[in-house]
Amino acid sequence: MTSGIIFNIQKYSIHDGPGIRTTVFFKGCPLKCWWCHNPESQNLKHEIMFFEERCTVCGRCIKKCPEGAIKINHVFPEIDKFKCTLCGKCTDFCPNNAREQVGKNITSDELIEEIAKDEVFYEESGGGATFSGGEPLAQADFLDDILTKCKDRGIHTAVDTSGYAPWKSFERIADKVDLFLYDIKLMDNKNHKKYIGVENTLIIENLKKLSSMGCNIYLRMPIIKGINDNREHIDNTIKLLSNVNVEQVNLLPYHKIGMDKYRRLRMNYKLSGMEKPSSEEMEKISQQFKRHGIKIKIGG
Ligand code: SF4
Ligand code: SF4
């Protein structure tokens, strides 16, 4: 039995694969997408989120921190990340729940027990379990273990991946995954490096290999204005799809839902002025795919 670190289990999810699903969010991701709406997923370690609006500056957390890691900075108490050992005392003693620990260690036995609680919904709706993140393949042993446990119970499995993981990690799980939700964010390698932090070569190679193994794949494309809503990116994705078999393409319009979390984690959000694409703009992109006979859906 293995254990891993997750930051959320979302029940009754209907956007992460077919039917009603339980989506498990793994912590840790090798990418740093500018538009990431789950910034708490990026770090493989536990983190403390701070909700300023709940803090009354009572000073209890400062007194209780055994490392002396909290000091007032202007108005609010700030944690020195270099001194903090993530003991969690400041979250336990805060009377207003102004600090919350993100990240939970869980064993594969505990997780399958949680997933299996909704087996009846999966059976009735054709749903199952989806492993998302973060990048679930960043915890390959744990992912492999929980997928095996799902398959042993006959639970449908989906893995939502950035594609950025060693091929051997994909190879070992491929026969336990009923559906890959596979992200393609930018076909231009230079822009991929700029906006995502790594090149896309490995991602495209892995996609081709999964396709040649006959894996079931939904391609997921976030659409961000001025970054990847251009004709060239869409044309190059369509060209890629002439060599890769995917069941459908999901176009995911940019949204700002995760923006507040950056402030709570003291992280910098680089797209604060960004607007979401209009329905007309999304429809125009969708038509480009339809013209090539590609099954397309706007949304997850
Ligand atoms: S204990 Fe909570 S409310 Fe009090 S200063 Fe710390 S974070 Fe703010
Ligand atoms: S988690 Fe522990 S060490 Fe870190 S700031 Fe809070 S009390 Fe201090």
PDB file of C-alpha atoms and ligand atoms in Angstrom:
ATOM      1  CA  MET A   1       0.000   0.000   0.000  1.00  0.00           C
ATOM      2  CA  THR A   2       1.275   3.464  -0.913  1.00  0.00           C
ATOM      3  CA  SER A   3       0.337   6.923   0.304  1.00  0.00           C
ATOM      4  CA  GLY A   4       0.193  10.263  -1.437  1.00  0.00           C
ATOM      5  CA  ILE A   5      -0.666  13.890  -0.905  1.00  0.00           C
ATOM      6  CA  ILE A   6      -3.917  15.328  -2.231  1.00  0.00           C
ATOM      7  CA  PHE A   7      -5.665  18.654  -1.681  1.00  0.00           C
ATOM      8  CA  ASN A   8      -9.298  17.912  -2.465  1.00  0.00           C
ATOM      9  CA  ILE A   9     -11.818  15.159  -3.120  1.00  0.00           C
ATOM     10  CA  GLN A  10     -14.752  16.470  -5.117  1.00  0.00           C
ATOM     11  CA  LYS A  11     -17.884  14.358  -5.098  1.00  0.00           C
ATOM     12  CA  TYR A  12     -20.652  14.374  -7.733  1.00  0.00           C
ATOM     13  CA  SER A  13     -18.390  15.921 -10.327  1.00  0.00           C
ATOM     14  CA  ILE A  14     -19.883  16.057 -13.839  1.00  0.00           C
ATOM     15  CA  HIS A  15     -17.143  17.839 -15.829  1.00  0.00           C
ATOM     16  CA  ASP A  16     -14.238  15.419 -15.452  1.00  0.00           C
ATOM     17  CA  GLY A  17     -15.296  12.545 -17.689  1.00  0.00           C
ATOM     18  CA  PRO A  18     -18.547  10.654 -18.278  1.00  0.00           C
ATOM     19  CA  GLY A  19     -21.332  10.312 -15.696  1.00  0.00           C
ATOM     20  CA  ILE A  20     -21.170  11.221 -12.037  1.00  0.00           C
ATOM     21  CA  ARG A  21     -17.624  11.061 -10.745  1.00  0.00           C
ATOM     22  CA  THR A  22     -15.436  11.504  -7.714  1.00  0.00           C
ATOM     23  CA  THR A  23     -12.495  13.716  -8.656  1.00  0.00           C
ATOM     24  CA  VAL A  24      -9.345  13.435  -6.576  1.00  0.00           C
ATOM     25  CA  PHE A  25      -6.934  16.363  -6.823  1.00  0.00           C
ATOM     26  CA  PHE A  26      -3.273  15.392  -6.396  1.00  0.00           C
ATOM     27  CA  LYS A  27      -0.777  17.917  -5.115  1.00  0.00           C
ATOM     28  CA  GLY A  28       2.380  18.661  -7.115  1.00  0.00           C
ATOM     29  CA  CYS A  29       2.876  19.747 -10.715  1.00  0.00           C
ATOM     30  CA  PRO A  30       6.028  20.290 -12.793  1.00  0.00           C
ATOM     31  CA  LEU A  31       4.321  23.050 -14.832  1.00  0.00           C
ATOM     32  CA  LYS A  32       3.601  26.673 -13.942  1.00  0.00           C
ATOM     33  CA  CYS A  33       0.800  27.755 -16.305  1.00  0.00           C
ATOM     34  CA  TRP A  34       0.083  31.477 -16.006  1.00  0.00           C
ATOM     35  CA  TRP A  35      -3.675  30.781 -15.948  1.00  0.00           C
ATOM     36  CA  CYS A  36      -3.569  27.871 -13.457  1.00  0.00           C
ATOM     37  CA  HIS A  37      -6.795  28.023 -11.408  1.00  0.00           C
ATOM     38  CA  ASN A  38      -5.482  25.591  -8.804  1.00  0.00           C
ATOM     39  CA  PRO A  39      -2.230  27.253  -7.661  1.00  0.00           C
ATOM     40  CA  GLU A  40      -2.435  25.241  -4.436  1.00  0.00           C
ATOM     41  CA  SER A  41      -1.819  22.181  -6.606  1.00  0.00           C
ATOM     42  CA  GLN A  42       1.615  23.224  -7.834  1.00  0.00           C
ATOM     43  CA  ASN A  43       3.711  22.582  -4.738  1.00  0.00           C
ATOM     44  CA  LEU A  44       4.138  18.924  -3.803  1.00  0.00           C
ATOM     45  CA  LYS A  45       4.314  19.908  -0.125  1.00  0.00           C
ATOM     46  CA  HIS A  46       1.665  21.083   2.344  1.00  0.00           C
ATOM     47  CA  GLU A  47       1.000  24.837   2.355  1.00  0.00           C
ATOM     48  CA  ILE A  48      -0.841  27.343   4.523  1.00  0.00           C
ATOM     49  CA  MET A  49      -3.525  29.521   2.928  1.00  0.00           C
ATOM     50  CA  PHE A  50      -4.257  32.855   4.598  1.00  0.00           C
ATOM     51  CA  PHE A  51      -7.732  34.449   4.477  1.00  0.00           C
ATOM     52  CA  GLU A  52      -7.051  38.116   5.341  1.00  0.00           C
ATOM     53  CA  GLU A  53     -10.731  38.975   5.520  1.00  0.00           C
ATOM     54  CA  ARG A  54     -11.190  36.587   8.463  1.00  0.00           C
ATOM     55  CA  CYS A  55      -8.131  37.730  10.444  1.00  0.00           C
ATOM     56  CA  THR A  56      -8.756  40.079  13.397  1.00  0.00           C
ATOM     57  CA  VAL A  57      -5.007  40.416  14.078  1.00  0.00           C
ATOM     58  CA  CYS A  58      -5.495  38.881  17.538  1.00  0.00           C
ATOM     59  CA  GLY A  59      -1.869  37.704  17.523  1.00  0.00           C
ATOM     60  CA  ARG A  60      -2.554  34.143  18.769  1.00  0.00           C
ATOM     61  CA  CYS A  61      -0.805  32.517  15.820  1.00  0.00           C
ATOM     62  CA  ILE A  62       2.301  34.623  16.475  1.00  0.00           C
ATOM     63  CA  LYS A  63       2.435  33.437  20.103  1.00  0.00           C
ATOM     64  CA  LYS A  64       1.721  29.784  19.287  1.00  0.00           C
ATOM     65  CA  CYS A  65       4.231  29.337  16.449  1.00  0.00           C
ATOM     66  CA  PRO A  66       7.079  27.239  17.898  1.00  0.00           C
ATOM     67  CA  GLU A  67       9.497  28.466  15.224  1.00  0.00           C
ATOM     68  CA  GLY A  68       8.873  32.197  15.638  1.00  0.00           C
ATOM     69  CA  ALA A  69       8.006  32.180  11.935  1.00  0.00           C
ATOM     70  CA  ILE A  70       5.107  34.670  12.088  1.00  0.00           C
ATOM     71  CA  LYS A  71       5.549  38.422  12.277  1.00  0.00           C
ATOM     72  CA  ILE A  72       3.320  41.414  11.576  1.00  0.00           C
ATOM     73  CA  ASN A  73       4.057  42.797   8.129  1.00  0.00           C
ATOM     74  CA  HIS A  74       2.288  46.166   7.757  1.00  0.00           C
ATOM     75  CA  VAL A  75      -1.153  45.076   9.034  1.00  0.00           C
ATOM     76  CA  PHE A  76      -1.388  41.301   8.908  1.00  0.00           C
ATOM     77  CA  PRO A  77       0.688  38.471  10.388  1.00  0.00           C
ATOM     78  CA  GLU A  78       2.894  36.947   7.689  1.00  0.00           C
ATOM     79  CA  ILE A  79       4.602  33.550   7.706  1.00  0.00           C
ATOM     80  CA  ASP A  80       8.301  33.341   6.894  1.00  0.00           C
ATOM     81  CA  LYS A  81       8.252  30.316   4.561  1.00  0.00           C
ATOM     82  CA  PHE A  82      11.917  29.572   5.272  1.00  0.00           C
ATOM     83  CA  LYS A  83      11.340  29.214   9.027  1.00  0.00           C
ATOM     84  CA  CYS A  84       7.944  27.470   8.850  1.00  0.00           C
ATOM     85  CA  THR A  85       8.001  23.692   9.410  1.00  0.00           C
ATOM     86  CA  LEU A  86       4.294  23.300   8.504  1.00  0.00           C
ATOM     87  CA  CYS A  87       3.471  21.988  11.984  1.00  0.00           C
ATOM     88  CA  GLY A  88      -0.079  23.363  11.609  1.00  0.00           C
ATOM     89  CA  LYS A  89      -0.298  24.981  15.086  1.00  0.00           C
ATOM     90  CA  CYS A  90      -1.230  28.396  13.650  1.00  0.00           C
ATOM     91  CA  THR A  91      -4.184  26.827  11.843  1.00  0.00           C
ATOM     92  CA  ASP A  92      -5.310  24.919  14.957  1.00  0.00           C
ATOM     93  CA  PHE A  93      -5.156  27.937  17.261  1.00  0.00           C
ATOM     94  CA  CYS A  94      -6.624  30.615  15.012  1.00  0.00           C
ATOM     95  CA  PRO A  95     -10.073  31.425  16.459  1.00  0.00           C
ATOM     96  CA  ASN A  96     -11.328  32.685  13.081  1.00  0.00           C
ATOM     97  CA  ASN A  97     -10.074  29.964  10.732  1.00  0.00           C
ATOM     98  CA  ALA A  98      -7.998  32.577   8.947  1.00  0.00           C
ATOM     99  CA  ARG A  99      -5.340  29.984   8.166  1.00  0.00           C
ATOM    100  CA  GLU A 100      -6.025  26.681   6.468  1.00  0.00           C
ATOM    101  CA  GLN A 101      -3.589  23.912   5.749  1.00  0.00           C
ATOM    102  CA  VAL A 102      -3.692  22.759   2.093  1.00  0.00           C
ATOM    103  CA  GLY A 103      -2.669  19.182   1.467  1.00  0.00           C
ATOM    104  CA  LYS A 104      -3.589  15.931   3.132  1.00  0.00           C
ATOM    105  CA  ASN A 105      -1.611  12.709   3.320  1.00  0.00           C
ATOM    106  CA  ILE A 106      -3.772   9.724   2.459  1.00  0.00           C
ATOM    107  CA  THR A 107      -3.144   6.027   1.881  1.00  0.00           C
ATOM    108  CA  SER A 108      -4.478   4.206  -1.163  1.00  0.00           C
ATOM    109  CA  ASP A 109      -6.684   2.091   1.156  1.00  0.00           C
ATOM    110  CA  GLU A 110      -8.239   5.204   2.686  1.00  0.00           C
ATOM    111  CA  LEU A 111      -8.739   6.749  -0.731  1.00  0.00           C
ATOM    112  CA  ILE A 112     -10.386   3.716  -2.335  1.00  0.00           C
ATOM    113  CA  GLU A 113     -12.720   3.518   0.662  1.00  0.00           C
ATOM    114  CA  GLU A 114     -13.759   7.140   0.023  1.00  0.00           C
ATOM    115  CA  ILE A 115     -14.156   6.606  -3.734  1.00  0.00           C
ATOM    116  CA  ALA A 116     -16.142   3.384  -3.280  1.00  0.00           C
ATOM    117  CA  LYS A 117     -18.762   5.153  -1.127  1.00  0.00           C
ATOM    118  CA  ASP A 118     -20.367   6.439  -4.347  1.00  0.00           C
ATOM    119  CA  GLU A 119     -20.202   3.214  -6.371  1.00  0.00           C
ATOM    120  CA  VAL A 120     -23.979   3.207  -6.774  1.00  0.00           C
ATOM    121  CA  PHE A 121     -23.885   6.617  -8.509  1.00  0.00           C
ATOM    122  CA  TYR A 122     -21.108   5.480 -10.852  1.00  0.00           C
ATOM    123  CA  GLU A 123     -23.104   2.396 -11.839  1.00  0.00           C
ATOM    124  CA  GLU A 124     -26.290   4.345 -12.495  1.00  0.00           C
ATOM    125  CA  SER A 125     -24.652   7.204 -14.423  1.00  0.00           C
ATOM    126  CA  GLY A 126     -21.744   5.466 -16.179  1.00  0.00           C
ATOM    127  CA  GLY A 127     -19.333   7.502 -14.042  1.00  0.00           C
ATOM    128  CA  GLY A 128     -16.308   6.631 -11.927  1.00  0.00           C
ATOM    129  CA  ALA A 129     -13.189   8.179 -10.439  1.00  0.00           C
ATOM    130  CA  THR A 130     -11.050  10.910 -11.998  1.00  0.00           C
ATOM    131  CA  PHE A 131      -7.518  11.657 -10.847  1.00  0.00           C
ATOM    132  CA  SER A 132      -6.588  15.250 -11.441  1.00  0.00           C
ATOM    133  CA  GLY A 133      -4.383  17.881  -9.856  1.00  0.00           C
ATOM    134  CA  GLY A 134      -1.829  19.180 -10.086  1.00  0.00           C
ATOM    135  CA  GLU A 135      -0.275  16.482 -12.172  1.00  0.00           C
ATOM    136  CA  PRO A 136      -1.322  13.025 -10.912  1.00  0.00           C
ATOM    137  CA  LEU A 137       1.626  11.373 -12.670  1.00  0.00           C
ATOM    138  CA  ALA A 138       3.979  13.389 -10.447  1.00  0.00           C
ATOM    139  CA  GLN A 139       3.016  10.771  -7.790  1.00  0.00           C
ATOM    140  CA  ALA A 140       3.268   7.805 -10.145  1.00  0.00           C
ATOM    141  CA  ASP A 141       3.503   5.020  -7.523  1.00  0.00           C
ATOM    142  CA  PHE A 142       0.469   6.288  -5.634  1.00  0.00           C
ATOM    143  CA  LEU A 143      -1.498   6.822  -8.857  1.00  0.00           C
ATOM    144  CA  ASP A 144      -0.647   3.320 -10.093  1.00  0.00           C
ATOM    145  CA  ASP A 145      -1.745   1.845  -6.767  1.00  0.00           C
ATOM    146  CA  ILE A 146      -5.092   3.666  -6.594  1.00  0.00           C
ATOM    147  CA  LEU A 147      -5.844   2.880 -10.256  1.00  0.00           C
ATOM    148  CA  THR A 148      -5.221  -0.813  -9.556  1.00  0.00           C
ATOM    149  CA  LYS A 149      -7.590  -0.679  -6.597  1.00  0.00           C
ATOM    150  CA  CYS A 150     -10.282   1.011  -8.722  1.00  0.00           C
ATOM    151  CA  LYS A 151      -9.941  -1.590 -11.477  1.00  0.00           C
ATOM    152  CA  ASP A 152     -10.126  -4.424  -8.905  1.00  0.00           C
ATOM    153  CA  ARG A 153     -13.539  -3.023  -7.897  1.00  0.00           C
ATOM    154  CA  GLY A 154     -14.695  -2.425 -11.467  1.00  0.00           C
ATOM    155  CA  ILE A 155     -14.676   1.379 -11.116  1.00  0.00           C
ATOM    156  CA  HIS A 156     -14.210   3.399 -14.341  1.00  0.00           C
ATOM    157  CA  THR A 157     -11.043   5.517 -14.192  1.00  0.00           C
ATOM    158  CA  ALA A 158      -9.990   8.773 -15.824  1.00  0.00           C
ATOM    159  CA  VAL A 159      -6.653  10.575 -15.495  1.00  0.00           C
ATOM    160  CA  ASP A 160      -6.535  14.314 -16.124  1.00  0.00           C
ATOM    161  CA  THR A 161      -2.951  15.015 -17.166  1.00  0.00           C
ATOM    162  CA  SER A 162      -0.715  17.752 -18.516  1.00  0.00           C
ATOM    163  CA  GLY A 163       1.165  15.017 -20.390  1.00  0.00           C
ATOM    164  CA  TYR A 164       4.418  16.179 -18.829  1.00  0.00           C
ATOM    165  CA  ALA A 165       5.768  13.009 -17.207  1.00  0.00           C
ATOM    166  CA  PRO A 166       8.320  10.338 -18.192  1.00  0.00           C
ATOM    167  CA  TRP A 167       6.894   7.869 -20.739  1.00  0.00           C
ATOM    168  CA  LYS A 168       7.594   4.960 -18.370  1.00  0.00           C
ATOM    169  CA  SER A 169       5.089   6.479 -15.902  1.00  0.00           C
ATOM    170  CA  PHE A 170       2.384   6.533 -18.598  1.00  0.00           C
ATOM    171  CA  GLU A 171       3.287   3.068 -19.824  1.00  0.00           C
ATOM    172  CA  ARG A 172       2.810   1.438 -16.423  1.00  0.00           C
ATOM    173  CA  ILE A 173      -0.673   2.915 -15.870  1.00  0.00           C
ATOM    174  CA  ALA A 174      -2.075   2.924 -19.433  1.00  0.00           C
ATOM    175  CA  ASP A 175      -3.966  -0.380 -19.156  1.00  0.00           C
ATOM    176  CA  LYS A 176      -5.640   0.742 -15.922  1.00  0.00           C
ATOM    177  CA  VAL A 177      -6.940   4.025 -17.343  1.00  0.00           C
ATOM    178  CA  ASP A 178     -10.286   3.992 -19.165  1.00  0.00           C
ATOM    179  CA  LEU A 179      -9.967   7.603 -20.275  1.00  0.00           C
ATOM    180  CA  PHE A 180      -7.176  10.157 -20.492  1.00  0.00           C
ATOM    181  CA  LEU A 181      -8.166  13.834 -20.232  1.00  0.00           C
ATOM    182  CA  TYR A 182      -5.078  15.160 -21.956  1.00  0.00           C
ATOM    183  CA  ASP A 183      -4.144  18.852 -22.055  1.00  0.00           C
ATOM    184  CA  ILE A 184      -2.714  20.572 -25.108  1.00  0.00           C
ATOM    185  CA  LYS A 185      -2.063  24.201 -24.183  1.00  0.00           C
ATOM    186  CA  LEU A 186       0.276  25.662 -26.771  1.00  0.00           C
ATOM    187  CA  MET A 187       1.676  24.141 -29.950  1.00  0.00           C
ATOM    188  CA  ASP A 188       4.383  26.805 -30.274  1.00  0.00           C
ATOM    189  CA  ASN A 189       7.347  25.576 -28.252  1.00  0.00           C
ATOM    190  CA  LYS A 190       8.784  29.019 -27.459  1.00  0.00           C
ATOM    191  CA  ASN A 191       5.464  30.266 -26.092  1.00  0.00           C
ATOM    192  CA  HIS A 192       4.942  26.972 -24.274  1.00  0.00           C
ATOM    193  CA  LYS A 193       8.183  27.576 -22.398  1.00  0.00           C
ATOM    194  CA  LYS A 194       7.232  31.198 -21.695  1.00  0.00           C
ATOM    195  CA  TYR A 195       3.699  30.645 -20.385  1.00  0.00           C
ATOM    196  CA  ILE A 196       4.022  27.140 -18.940  1.00  0.00           C
ATOM    197  CA  GLY A 197       7.651  26.890 -17.895  1.00  0.00           C
ATOM    198  CA  VAL A 198       8.672  23.834 -19.955  1.00  0.00           C
ATOM    199  CA  GLU A 199       8.807  22.827 -23.625  1.00  0.00           C
ATOM    200  CA  ASN A 200       5.971  20.813 -25.184  1.00  0.00           C
ATOM    201  CA  THR A 201       8.054  18.112 -26.936  1.00  0.00           C
ATOM    202  CA  LEU A 202       7.571  15.437 -24.260  1.00  0.00           C
ATOM    203  CA  ILE A 203       3.836  16.229 -24.014  1.00  0.00           C
ATOM    204  CA  ILE A 204       3.288  15.734 -27.751  1.00  0.00           C
ATOM    205  CA  GLU A 205       5.451  12.585 -27.870  1.00  0.00           C
ATOM    206  CA  ASN A 206       3.521  11.013 -24.971  1.00  0.00           C
ATOM    207  CA  LEU A 207       0.201  11.857 -26.617  1.00  0.00           C
ATOM    208  CA  LYS A 208       1.256  10.128 -29.843  1.00  0.00           C
ATOM    209  CA  LYS A 209       2.417   7.045 -27.930  1.00  0.00           C
ATOM    210  CA  LEU A 210      -0.822   6.779 -25.930  1.00  0.00           C
ATOM    211  CA  SER A 211      -2.784   7.119 -29.155  1.00  0.00           C
ATOM    212  CA  SER A 212      -0.755   4.381 -30.847  1.00  0.00           C
ATOM    213  CA  MET A 213      -1.511   2.099 -27.877  1.00  0.00           C
ATOM    214  CA  GLY A 214      -5.234   2.620 -28.598  1.00  0.00           C
ATOM    215  CA  CYS A 215      -5.942   4.556 -25.401  1.00  0.00           C
ATOM    216  CA  ASN A 216      -9.195   6.445 -25.093  1.00  0.00           C
ATOM    217  CA  ILE A 217      -8.372  10.179 -25.058  1.00  0.00           C
ATOM    218  CA  TYR A 218     -10.291  13.433 -24.688  1.00  0.00           C
ATOM    219  CA  LEU A 219      -8.074  16.350 -25.640  1.00  0.00           C
ATOM    220  CA  ARG A 220      -8.535  19.405 -23.393  1.00  0.00           C
ATOM    221  CA  MET A 221      -7.583  22.856 -24.647  1.00  0.00           C
ATOM    222  CA  PRO A 222      -7.746  25.899 -22.391  1.00  0.00           C
ATOM    223  CA  ILE A 223      -8.436  29.005 -24.504  1.00  0.00           C
ATOM    224  CA  ILE A 224      -6.768  32.199 -23.285  1.00  0.00           C
ATOM    225  CA  LYS A 225      -7.167  35.419 -25.233  1.00  0.00           C
ATOM    226  CA  GLY A 226      -4.009  36.740 -26.884  1.00  0.00           C
ATOM    227  CA  ILE A 227      -2.057  33.625 -25.829  1.00  0.00           C
ATOM    228  CA  ASN A 228      -3.502  30.591 -27.601  1.00  0.00           C
ATOM    229  CA  ASP A 229      -6.708  31.701 -29.342  1.00  0.00           C
ATOM    230  CA  ASN A 230      -4.843  32.396 -32.580  1.00  0.00           C
ATOM    231  CA  ARG A 231      -5.325  30.699 -35.926  1.00  0.00           C
ATOM    232  CA  GLU A 232      -1.804  29.227 -35.975  1.00  0.00           C
ATOM    233  CA  HIS A 233      -2.239  27.351 -32.687  1.00  0.00           C
ATOM    234  CA  ILE A 234      -5.620  25.977 -33.712  1.00  0.00           C
ATOM    235  CA  ASP A 235      -4.350  24.952 -37.190  1.00  0.00           C
ATOM    236  CA  ASN A 236      -1.312  23.222 -35.681  1.00  0.00           C
ATOM    237  CA  THR A 237      -3.507  21.372 -33.179  1.00  0.00           C
ATOM    238  CA  ILE A 238      -5.760  20.206 -36.015  1.00  0.00           C
ATOM    239  CA  LYS A 239      -2.649  19.066 -37.901  1.00  0.00           C
ATOM    240  CA  LEU A 240      -1.512  17.116 -34.818  1.00  0.00           C
ATOM    241  CA  LEU A 241      -4.914  15.438 -34.661  1.00  0.00           C
ATOM    242  CA  SER A 242      -4.423  14.037 -38.158  1.00  0.00           C
ATOM    243  CA  ASN A 243      -1.779  11.737 -36.585  1.00  0.00           C
ATOM    244  CA  VAL A 244      -3.441  11.157 -33.227  1.00  0.00           C
ATOM    245  CA  ASN A 245      -6.769   9.497 -32.411  1.00  0.00           C
ATOM    246  CA  VAL A 246      -8.829  11.337 -29.870  1.00  0.00           C
ATOM    247  CA  GLU A 247     -12.459  10.720 -29.056  1.00  0.00           C
ATOM    248  CA  GLN A 248     -13.274  14.409 -28.682  1.00  0.00           C
ATOM    249  CA  VAL A 249     -11.775  17.831 -28.050  1.00  0.00           C
ATOM    250  CA  ASN A 250     -12.944  19.952 -25.117  1.00  0.00           C
ATOM    251  CA  LEU A 251     -12.411  23.703 -25.438  1.00  0.00           C
ATOM    252  CA  LEU A 252     -12.107  25.220 -21.961  1.00  0.00           C
ATOM    253  CA  PRO A 253     -12.586  29.004 -21.908  1.00  0.00           C
ATOM    254  CA  TYR A 254     -10.284  30.872 -19.498  1.00  0.00           C
ATOM    255  CA  HIS A 255     -11.903  31.930 -16.206  1.00  0.00           C
ATOM    256  CA  LYS A 256     -10.740  33.811 -13.137  1.00  0.00           C
ATOM    257  CA  ILE A 257     -12.151  31.474 -10.516  1.00  0.00           C
ATOM    258  CA  GLY A 258      -8.779  30.646  -8.917  1.00  0.00           C
ATOM    259  CA  MET A 259      -7.462  34.208  -8.800  1.00  0.00           C
ATOM    260  CA  ASP A 260      -8.080  34.851  -5.085  1.00  0.00           C
ATOM    261  CA  LYS A 261      -6.123  31.760  -4.154  1.00  0.00           C
ATOM    262  CA  TYR A 262      -2.911  33.384  -5.421  1.00  0.00           C
ATOM    263  CA  ARG A 263      -3.277  36.174  -2.842  1.00  0.00           C
ATOM    264  CA  ARG A 264      -4.061  33.645  -0.122  1.00  0.00           C
ATOM    265  CA  LEU A 265      -0.895  31.708  -0.937  1.00  0.00           C
ATOM    266  CA  ARG A 266       1.169  34.881  -1.400  1.00  0.00           C
ATOM    267  CA  MET A 267       1.779  33.974  -5.038  1.00  0.00           C
ATOM    268  CA  ASN A 268       1.892  36.335  -7.990  1.00  0.00           C
ATOM    269  CA  TYR A 269      -0.983  36.115 -10.534  1.00  0.00           C
ATOM    270  CA  LYS A 270       0.290  37.201 -13.930  1.00  0.00           C
ATOM    271  CA  LEU A 271      -3.027  37.453 -15.795  1.00  0.00           C
ATOM    272  CA  SER A 272      -4.988  39.826 -13.562  1.00  0.00           C
ATOM    273  CA  GLY A 273      -6.277  42.006 -16.444  1.00  0.00           C
ATOM    274  CA  MET A 274      -7.255  39.049 -18.628  1.00  0.00           C
ATOM    275  CA  GLU A 275     -10.833  38.770 -19.891  1.00  0.00           C
ATOM    276  CA  LYS A 276     -12.536  35.483 -20.658  1.00  0.00           C
ATOM    277  CA  PRO A 277     -13.247  34.745 -24.335  1.00  0.00           C
ATOM    278  CA  SER A 278     -16.797  35.511 -25.487  1.00  0.00           C
ATOM    279  CA  SER A 279     -19.188  32.746 -26.574  1.00  0.00           C
ATOM    280  CA  GLU A 280     -18.845  34.025 -30.177  1.00  0.00           C
ATOM    281  CA  GLU A 281     -15.042  33.670 -30.009  1.00  0.00           C
ATOM    282  CA  MET A 282     -15.343  30.154 -28.586  1.00  0.00           C
ATOM    283  CA  GLU A 283     -17.859  29.209 -31.254  1.00  0.00           C
ATOM    284  CA  LYS A 284     -15.531  30.468 -33.999  1.00  0.00           C
ATOM    285  CA  ILE A 285     -12.702  28.244 -32.718  1.00  0.00           C
ATOM    286  CA  SER A 286     -15.092  25.336 -32.377  1.00  0.00           C
ATOM    287  CA  GLN A 287     -16.139  25.730 -36.046  1.00  0.00           C
ATOM    288  CA  GLN A 288     -12.499  25.383 -37.161  1.00  0.00           C
ATOM    289  CA  PHE A 289     -12.394  21.906 -35.587  1.00  0.00           C
ATOM    290  CA  LYS A 290     -15.832  20.940 -36.865  1.00  0.00           C
ATOM    291  CA  ARG A 291     -14.795  21.713 -40.438  1.00  0.00           C
ATOM    292  CA  HIS A 292     -12.231  18.901 -40.090  1.00  0.00           C
ATOM    293  CA  GLY A 293     -14.805  16.459 -38.734  1.00  0.00           C
ATOM    294  CA  ILE A 294     -13.438  16.612 -35.188  1.00  0.00           C
ATOM    295  CA  LYS A 295     -15.948  16.065 -32.380  1.00  0.00           C
ATOM    296  CA  ILE A 296     -15.825  19.165 -30.245  1.00  0.00           C
ATOM    297  CA  LYS A 297     -17.397  20.400 -27.028  1.00  0.00           C
ATOM    298  CA  ILE A 298     -17.136  23.799 -25.384  1.00  0.00           C
ATOM    299  CA  GLY A 299     -16.603  23.165 -21.673  1.00  0.00           C
ATOM    300  CA  GLY A 300     -15.487  20.111 -19.667  1.00  0.00           C
TER     301      GLY A 300
HETATM  302  S1  SF4 B   1      -4.685  33.704  15.068  1.00  0.00           S
HETATM  303 FE1  SF4 B   1      -5.912  33.978  13.212  1.00  0.00          FE
HETATM  304  S2  SF4 B   1      -7.101  35.840  13.568  1.00  0.00           S
HETATM  305 FE2  SF4 B   1      -5.417  35.840  15.055  1.00  0.00          FE
HETATM  306  S3  SF4 B   1      -3.768  36.999  14.061  1.00  0.00           S
HETATM  307 FE3  SF4 B   1      -3.415  34.852  13.587  1.00  0.00          FE
HETATM  308  S4  SF4 B   1      -4.440  34.515  11.619  1.00  0.00           S
HETATM  309 FE4  SF4 B   1      -5.228  36.449  12.462  1.00  0.00          FE
HETATM  310  S1  SF4 B   2       2.691  25.947  10.441  1.00  0.00           S
HETATM  311 FE1  SF4 B   2       3.761  25.858  12.431  1.00  0.00          FE
HETATM  312  S2  SF4 B   2       5.830  26.582  11.985  1.00  0.00           S
HETATM  313 FE2  SF4 B   2       4.542  27.219  10.269  1.00  0.00          FE
HETATM  314  S3  SF4 B   2       3.893  29.276  10.760  1.00  0.00           S
HETATM  315 FE3  SF4 B   2       2.276  27.893  11.464  1.00  0.00          FE
HETATM  316  S4  SF4 B   2       2.788  27.477  13.612  1.00  0.00           S
HETATM  317 FE4  SF4 B   2       4.617  28.363  12.657  1.00  0.00          FE
END
